[in-house]
Amino acid sequence: MKYVLAIDQGTTSTRAIIFDKRGNIIASAQQEFRQIYPEPAFVEHSPQDILGSTVAVVGEALVRANIAARDLAAIGVTNQRETTLVWDKKTGKPVYNAIVWQCRRTADFCEKLRREGFAEKIYNKTGLVPDAYFSATKIKWILDNVEGARQRAEKGELAFGTVDTYLLWQLSKGKIFATDYTNASRTMLFNIHTLKWDKELLRLFDIPASMLPKVYPSSHKFGFTDASYFGSPVPVCGVVGDQQAALFGQLCTEAGEVKNTYGTGCFLLMNTGGKAVKSRNGLVTTLGATAGDKPCYVLEGSVFVGGAVVQWLRDEMKIISSSEESETLANSVKDSAGVYVVPAFTGLGAPYWNPNSRGTITGITRGTNRAHIVRAALEGVAYEVCDLVQAMEKDAGVKISGIAVDGGASKNGFLMQFQSDILNCSVKRPKLAETTALGAAYLAGLAAGYWSGVEQLRKNFSADCVFTPAMEEAKRLALLNGWKLAVARCRL
Ligand code: ADP
């Protein structure tokens, strides 16, 4: 009996999950690690923590499953995207901490790029808007700020990688220097149309080409882990960025299929097949994982505050004592009595792009109670997602008939039903919530021949719940109209 192991190296923790052929979880292990804030808007991770936590959770999961590394048919790696590491090719020693996707240290440089008119060129090549999230300006920062780094890079001594590449390098003791299309597409250096690193962008960001890993499909035999780590070598056959992993884990493998993850923020991704769809509504175009050699194209939009509004109600406002209570309270009233919560704590993202907006509550009367506020906050998340879906529909020129959902807040049945009502489409929640790890496992198992194809994976899928719209059209339109007015107020 063989198994597939997924490593999910996330922003706050690293997990290892072992799956069997039916896609059942056999065992898992998780470790949180340090967040390093050297200055207010700077976020870093220790490369040693990233590697150490990975090795530890894989070992622990194997022990819990009571199996050995030789019982693994393959490992799949999924990771926090964009986070940037630079290390010495000889020693494997990082020259600086990992600069995390959230880190804003290069925001001024990105603003300068926009002012100088580079936004369109960058978008046309990479599908991204110039922003500090993406790896390119983080690499440049390391080369410009770490003593001697630029000279060493120019001599070909340094390597760059996102977290997947760093893990592959370390776990293979320098034998694998590779990434996949989905991770490469988040660096702002990769041309998503030619599927090559872009020479012109490398010049713009002053990054030597010798630093870059080779780029392969997400489902590919990358090589083996060194026997010293897990007892015997294990083939690594899958590499994929976390959001694209969830899209594949949800089996959104056909053009037009959409998933939304309700975590701290929300990430909406649509598979657009072989066609790179240009966005006119503030979404990005990126690469998605497939079982084959060619990646698919994906439209992606995100809202900054999703499940985080529930944490705010619990931790700052203290009007609920647990996340689950938000559902009970929301269901205790028949509607939000005209109250709207716009959770724009850090500004409004797509499709509004108004960084100066702030959270707003409208429609409060003498009769408003905490249940109305809690309900309106959950509804606010659903409205934000609805705005994203509508932007995506406009860009892609299709009507979305259903979305697949996952992430912590997708457990909230009230939120899911309201989402279905307000979108007027079905909302499908799988039984297995670990879609990110599952996606990485699927991609690895397909390349290893553990699974025969996507059709076999579909047989594994079982829906936990499908929410279908049950709201009258007139009411839906009236509620959406109220939301538009609330957003307009918060943008003043
Ligand atoms: P991340 O991967 O971004 O850390 P998770 O997918 O673990 O996020 O989801 C955590 C988020 O889900 C938190 O913001 C939390 O407030 C929210 N959440 C968890 N359970 C519920 C619930 N029952 N109802 C609403 N929100 C919830």
XYZ file of C-alpha atoms and ligand atoms in Angstrom:
519
model
C 0.000 0.000 0.000
C 1.473 3.317 -1.043
C 0.552 6.859 -0.087
C 1.121 10.431 -1.276
C 2.378 13.118 1.078
C 1.643 16.820 0.645
C 3.817 19.507 2.210
C 1.807 22.714 2.688
C 4.292 25.432 3.582
C 1.993 28.342 4.523
C 2.471 31.851 5.856
C 1.992 31.055 9.529
C 2.483 27.294 9.692
C 3.840 24.276 7.840
C 1.789 21.111 7.482
C 2.299 17.627 6.139
C -0.701 15.515 5.177
C -0.616 11.890 4.025
C -3.362 10.785 1.615
C -4.403 7.374 0.389
C -5.669 6.473 -3.065
C -9.247 7.495 -2.256
C -8.030 10.940 -1.182
C -8.632 10.167 2.516
C -6.340 11.725 5.102
C -4.268 9.028 6.846
C -2.281 11.335 9.123
C -1.162 14.933 9.402
C 1.149 17.151 11.427
C 1.451 20.911 11.745
C 3.959 23.363 13.166
C 3.631 27.128 13.524
C 6.729 29.246 13.127
C 7.992 32.740 13.887
C 6.855 35.863 12.091
C 9.695 38.383 12.064
C 8.861 42.109 11.898
C 12.166 44.037 11.752
C 10.248 47.271 10.967
C 6.502 48.031 10.982
C 5.731 47.164 7.340
C 8.486 44.532 6.995
C 7.656 40.819 7.270
C 10.276 38.060 7.195
C 10.614 34.338 7.911
C 13.751 32.510 8.933
C 14.787 30.107 6.125
C 15.871 27.700 8.858
C 12.323 27.757 10.308
C 10.844 27.062 6.860
C 13.109 24.061 6.289
C 13.150 22.888 9.911
C 9.366 22.929 10.286
C 8.994 21.095 6.974
C 11.380 18.297 7.932
C 9.754 18.038 11.369
C 6.140 17.786 10.155
C 6.976 15.248 7.444
C 8.719 13.075 10.054
C 5.852 13.457 12.492
C 3.185 12.638 9.897
C 5.090 9.472 8.875
C 5.268 8.391 12.528
C 1.555 9.088 13.055
C 0.655 7.118 9.938
C 2.982 4.368 11.095
C 4.636 4.169 7.689
C 8.147 4.758 6.323
C 9.338 7.101 3.593
C 9.599 4.142 1.199
C 5.801 3.751 1.525
C 5.374 7.097 -0.223
C 4.711 7.031 -3.958
C 5.426 10.768 -4.169
C 5.640 14.107 -2.376
C 3.754 17.189 -3.573
C 4.776 20.651 -2.395
C 2.432 23.622 -2.116
C 3.507 26.903 -0.639
C 2.872 30.503 0.327
C 3.393 32.290 -2.962
C 5.785 35.144 -3.874
C 7.878 34.890 -0.677
C 11.495 35.334 -1.748
C 14.757 33.628 -0.776
C 18.308 34.105 -2.067
C 21.076 31.654 -1.167
C 24.617 30.619 -2.042
C 24.702 27.886 -4.694
C 27.772 26.231 -3.151
C 26.845 26.186 0.512
C 23.046 26.459 0.330
C 23.318 29.245 2.915
C 20.716 32.024 2.559
C 22.162 35.537 2.286
C 19.120 37.064 4.002
C 15.839 36.056 5.645
C 12.891 35.088 3.430
C 11.021 38.279 2.493
C 7.340 37.412 2.902
C 4.662 38.278 0.320
C 2.980 40.625 2.820
C 6.120 42.737 3.213
C 5.685 46.304 1.928
C 9.364 47.355 1.903
C 9.434 47.808 -1.870
C 6.109 49.670 -2.169
C 7.811 52.992 -3.054
C 9.794 51.371 -5.838
C 6.574 49.851 -7.240
C 4.912 53.266 -7.074
C 7.869 54.676 -9.041
C 7.458 51.943 -11.673
C 3.804 52.882 -12.040
C 4.610 56.594 -12.292
C 7.217 55.893 -14.948
C 4.627 54.075 -17.029
C 5.828 50.469 -16.659
C 2.498 49.097 -15.440
C 1.154 48.192 -18.853
C 4.345 46.506 -20.040
C 4.526 44.469 -16.838
C 0.849 43.524 -17.052
C 1.120 42.506 -20.705
C 4.013 40.173 -19.981
C 3.230 38.840 -16.499
C -0.509 39.396 -16.010
C 0.311 41.200 -12.744
C 0.052 44.779 -11.540
C 3.340 46.222 -10.241
C 3.090 45.593 -6.523
C 5.398 44.834 -3.631
C 3.667 41.439 -3.152
C 5.430 39.868 -6.094
C 9.002 38.541 -5.877
C 10.862 40.728 -8.422
C 11.318 43.840 -6.282
C 12.116 41.722 -3.217
C 15.034 40.052 -5.056
C 16.256 43.467 -6.171
C 16.038 44.703 -2.582
C 18.250 41.849 -1.356
C 20.820 42.438 -4.115
C 20.853 46.178 -3.394
C 20.938 45.950 0.400
C 22.885 42.859 1.458
C 26.605 43.570 1.389
C 28.351 41.848 -1.493
C 25.185 40.182 -2.752
C 25.085 41.902 -6.119
C 28.708 41.072 -6.954
C 28.176 37.448 -5.925
C 24.969 37.252 -7.974
C 26.742 38.682 -11.017
C 29.464 36.043 -10.668
C 26.701 33.389 -10.791
C 27.181 32.356 -7.159
C 23.654 33.060 -5.865
C 20.301 31.370 -6.435
C 16.810 32.845 -6.112
C 13.760 30.842 -5.311
C 10.262 31.059 -3.971
C 9.627 28.733 -1.015
C 9.036 25.667 -3.227
C 12.402 26.108 -4.955
C 14.219 26.628 -1.655
C 12.674 23.472 -0.175
C 13.439 21.419 -3.292
C 17.054 22.625 -3.277
C 17.555 21.892 0.414
C 15.694 18.566 0.513
C 17.679 17.312 -2.512
C 20.979 18.723 -1.147
C 21.346 21.027 -4.147
C 20.395 18.514 -6.825
C 17.063 20.127 -7.758
C 16.994 23.789 -8.780
C 13.475 24.144 -10.098
C 10.058 25.713 -9.736
C 6.706 25.272 -11.468
C 4.642 27.522 -13.728
C 2.253 28.637 -10.988
C 4.993 29.855 -8.661
C 7.018 31.377 -11.512
C 3.945 33.347 -12.600
C 3.921 35.187 -9.229
C 7.484 36.509 -9.464
C 6.716 39.351 -11.929
C 9.712 38.110 -13.975
C 7.960 35.342 -15.908
C 6.265 35.877 -19.242
C 2.998 33.948 -18.941
C 2.495 33.950 -22.724
C 5.898 32.630 -23.849
C 6.311 30.583 -20.617
C 9.863 31.886 -20.220
C 11.737 34.144 -17.837
C 11.576 37.591 -19.443
C 14.940 39.137 -20.350
C 13.575 42.674 -20.505
C 12.064 42.424 -17.024
C 15.284 40.916 -15.672
C 17.063 44.014 -16.987
C 14.410 46.333 -15.517
C 14.809 44.782 -12.059
C 18.577 44.288 -12.481
C 18.497 40.555 -11.740
C 21.080 38.170 -13.315
C 19.443 35.276 -15.214
C 21.879 32.831 -13.594
C 19.935 33.196 -10.320
C 16.747 31.704 -11.725
C 15.517 28.120 -11.380
C 14.266 26.005 -14.273
C 10.510 26.070 -14.705
C 8.485 22.857 -15.126
C 4.809 21.850 -15.157
C 3.265 21.484 -11.686
C 2.781 17.740 -12.199
C 6.319 16.597 -13.034
C 9.069 14.309 -11.722
C 11.314 16.953 -10.153
C 13.798 14.562 -8.523
C 14.353 12.889 -5.160
C 14.749 14.054 -1.585
C 18.123 13.160 -0.079
C 18.006 9.927 1.942
C 19.406 11.736 5.000
C 16.086 13.540 5.578
C 13.392 10.885 5.766
C 15.342 7.585 5.798
C 15.111 6.840 2.109
C 14.829 9.023 -1.025
C 11.286 10.059 -1.994
C 10.324 11.358 -5.457
C 8.998 14.928 -5.534
C 6.408 14.924 -8.308
C 4.279 17.997 -7.645
C 4.961 21.706 -7.033
C 2.224 24.344 -6.982
C 1.401 27.717 -5.395
C -1.244 27.506 -2.661
C -4.200 29.170 -4.410
C -3.658 27.230 -7.623
C -3.319 24.069 -5.507
C -6.766 24.699 -4.018
C -8.195 25.283 -7.515
C -6.828 21.903 -8.619
C -7.802 20.232 -5.325
C -11.370 21.384 -5.992
C -11.019 19.765 -9.412
C -11.791 23.030 -11.208
C -9.945 21.677 -14.226
C -12.271 22.979 -16.953
C -12.485 26.515 -18.348
C -15.125 28.540 -16.499
C -14.793 26.664 -13.193
C -14.340 28.832 -10.111
C -13.271 28.373 -6.500
C -13.261 30.782 -3.594
C -11.214 30.311 -0.439
C -12.608 32.009 2.679
C -9.516 32.377 4.873
C -8.233 35.516 6.564
C -8.808 37.130 3.165
C -10.662 35.619 0.221
C -9.129 34.345 -3.011
C -11.349 33.843 -6.029
C -9.812 31.972 -8.974
C -11.342 31.062 -12.314
C -9.793 28.552 -14.690
C -9.918 30.181 -18.145
C -8.361 27.203 -19.953
C -5.926 27.940 -22.773
C -6.887 31.603 -22.961
C -5.196 34.367 -20.957
C -8.087 36.718 -20.188
C -7.158 40.370 -19.798
C -8.796 42.082 -16.887
C -10.305 45.517 -17.106
C -11.613 45.295 -13.564
C -8.499 45.066 -11.432
C -8.015 41.291 -11.386
C -4.714 39.610 -12.236
C -4.047 36.971 -14.872
C -1.870 34.119 -13.736
C -0.975 30.481 -14.454
C -2.834 27.483 -13.078
C -1.861 23.850 -12.610
C -2.946 21.033 -14.917
C -2.250 17.319 -15.100
C -0.413 17.880 -18.394
C 2.653 19.696 -19.698
C 0.960 23.020 -20.370
C -0.395 25.211 -17.580
C -3.855 26.735 -17.843
C -4.620 30.427 -17.427
C -6.403 31.736 -14.367
C -8.146 34.988 -13.458
C -7.571 35.823 -9.815
C -9.110 38.383 -7.508
C -8.763 38.809 -3.791
C -10.413 40.649 -0.945
C -8.173 41.596 1.951
C -10.660 41.027 4.760
C -12.724 37.832 4.713
C -12.797 35.603 7.785
C -10.737 38.331 9.465
C -13.937 40.330 10.066
C -15.125 37.459 12.281
C -11.857 37.572 14.221
C -12.400 41.314 14.643
C -15.908 40.776 16.037
C -14.467 38.224 18.452
C -11.131 39.744 19.494
C -11.589 43.525 19.226
C -15.355 44.123 19.489
C -15.867 41.114 21.767
C -19.479 40.710 20.676
C -19.002 37.010 19.958
C -16.915 34.575 21.960
C -16.129 32.125 19.149
C -16.153 32.171 15.337
C -18.928 29.550 15.368
C -21.152 31.838 17.419
C -21.318 34.238 14.458
C -23.484 31.669 12.663
C -25.885 31.136 15.578
C -26.295 34.875 16.088
C -26.764 35.616 12.385
C -29.491 32.989 12.240
C -31.209 34.407 15.354
C -32.542 37.408 13.400
C -34.562 37.313 10.194
C -32.379 39.887 8.444
C -29.782 42.530 9.204
C -32.513 45.212 9.536
C -30.883 47.527 7.007
C -27.409 47.415 8.579
C -24.407 47.015 6.269
C -20.842 46.327 7.385
C -18.215 47.127 4.741
C -15.074 45.404 6.072
C -12.634 47.714 4.253
C -10.173 47.760 7.174
C -7.154 48.135 4.912
C -8.847 49.794 1.938
C -10.964 48.316 -0.814
C -9.375 45.896 -3.288
C -10.834 44.676 -6.585
C -12.910 45.972 -8.265
C -12.764 49.328 -6.413
C -9.028 49.704 -5.655
C -9.412 52.424 -3.110
C -6.571 52.127 -0.581
C -7.880 55.027 1.486
C -11.313 53.551 2.243
C -11.856 52.263 5.757
C -14.339 49.931 7.412
C -17.843 51.371 7.632
C -21.128 50.413 9.289
C -24.271 52.016 7.867
C -28.002 51.892 8.633
C -27.798 51.697 12.438
C -31.084 52.503 14.245
C -32.177 52.429 17.889
C -33.386 48.874 17.286
C -30.035 47.547 15.992
C -28.560 44.821 18.201
C -25.389 42.769 18.121
C -27.014 39.979 16.113
C -27.771 42.461 13.317
C -24.169 43.706 13.329
C -22.747 40.155 13.277
C -25.117 39.125 10.522
C -24.281 42.245 8.505
C -20.539 41.542 8.912
C -20.924 38.026 7.474
C -23.132 39.405 4.718
C -20.401 41.995 4.024
C -17.954 39.189 3.216
C -20.494 37.638 0.832
C -21.103 41.012 -0.876
C -17.350 41.551 -1.331
C -17.062 38.144 -2.974
C -20.112 38.975 -5.086
C -18.371 42.140 -6.354
C -15.353 40.018 -7.312
C -17.510 37.427 -9.061
C -19.248 40.156 -11.051
C -15.879 41.666 -12.048
C -14.725 38.222 -13.133
C -17.885 37.619 -15.139
C -17.364 40.919 -16.957
C -13.729 40.139 -17.739
C -14.325 36.565 -18.839
C -17.603 37.310 -20.611
C -19.349 34.341 -18.984
C -22.006 33.888 -16.331
C -20.706 31.895 -13.379
C -23.159 29.129 -12.555
C -21.531 27.805 -9.405
C -18.509 28.190 -7.158
C -16.527 25.637 -5.155
C -15.583 26.857 -1.687
C -13.048 26.096 1.034
C -11.124 27.821 3.862
C -11.948 28.361 7.550
C -15.001 30.605 7.123
C -16.612 28.256 4.570
C -17.643 26.190 7.602
C -20.202 28.903 8.315
C -23.479 27.611 6.869
C -25.217 30.970 7.159
C -22.451 32.666 5.173
C -22.528 29.969 2.476
C -26.324 30.116 2.084
C -26.291 33.916 1.925
C -23.439 33.732 -0.596
C -25.504 31.437 -2.778
C -28.570 33.689 -2.431
C -26.769 36.900 -3.266
C -24.799 35.406 -6.177
C -27.853 33.533 -7.379
C -25.684 30.497 -8.051
C -24.804 27.241 -6.336
C -22.064 27.048 -3.709
C -20.402 23.656 -3.379
C -18.433 22.777 -0.247
C -16.396 19.543 -0.341
C -16.283 17.103 2.576
C -12.537 17.332 2.670
C -11.650 20.899 3.631
C -7.903 20.474 2.955
C -8.167 21.299 -0.728
C -4.769 23.047 -0.903
C -2.816 20.015 0.328
C -5.074 17.718 -1.688
C -4.315 19.656 -4.885
C -0.556 19.254 -4.347
C -1.009 15.552 -3.566
C -3.143 15.042 -6.683
C -0.579 16.727 -8.952
C 2.247 14.646 -7.446
C 0.289 11.390 -7.573
C -0.655 11.963 -11.219
C 2.973 12.467 -12.296
C 4.035 9.405 -10.299
C 1.360 7.234 -11.914
C -0.329 6.719 -8.516
C -3.559 8.055 -10.016
C -4.401 7.436 -13.643
C -6.000 10.779 -14.454
C -8.425 13.489 -13.415
C -11.374 11.145 -14.031
C -10.160 8.847 -11.285
C -9.813 11.837 -8.947
C -13.393 12.888 -9.650
C -14.548 9.557 -8.243
C -12.854 10.526 -4.944
C -14.755 13.772 -4.695
C -17.641 13.984 -2.329
C -19.560 17.149 -1.659
C -20.313 17.937 1.971
C -23.033 20.342 1.083
C -24.366 22.151 -1.950
C -26.081 25.446 -1.160
C -28.607 26.591 -3.745
C -30.149 30.050 -4.104
C -33.474 30.534 -2.324
C -33.963 34.302 -2.349
C -36.532 36.224 -4.331
C -34.990 38.244 -7.128
C -36.529 41.544 -5.988
C -35.084 41.122 -2.515
C -31.679 40.176 -3.897
C -31.538 43.267 -6.078
C -32.683 45.514 -3.214
C -29.994 44.116 -0.916
C -27.298 44.533 -3.586
C -28.430 48.085 -4.141
C -28.092 48.772 -0.415
C -24.558 47.343 -0.493
C -23.595 49.656 -3.377
C -24.772 52.651 -1.325
C -22.830 51.475 1.731
C -19.655 51.039 -0.363
C -20.153 54.495 -1.858
C -20.241 55.956 1.661
C -17.082 54.204 2.693
C -15.314 55.553 -0.381
C -16.134 59.195 0.440
P -5.805 31.259 6.765
O -5.349 30.072 5.959
O -5.921 32.546 5.994
O -5.075 31.433 8.067
P -8.186 29.664 7.433
O -8.621 29.031 6.170
O -7.587 28.822 8.505
O -7.322 30.961 7.159
O -9.482 30.403 8.034
C -9.399 31.186 9.188
C -10.444 32.279 9.137
O -11.736 31.675 9.147
C -10.375 33.182 10.344
O -10.343 34.522 9.891
C -11.644 32.894 11.134
O -12.183 34.077 11.692
C -12.575 32.336 10.077
N -13.518 31.342 10.618
C -13.240 30.152 11.184
N -14.369 29.521 11.561
C -15.405 30.318 11.209
C -16.831 30.238 11.301
N -17.430 29.176 11.844
N -17.561 31.269 10.826
C -16.960 32.340 10.260
N -15.625 32.474 10.134
C -14.854 31.480 10.608
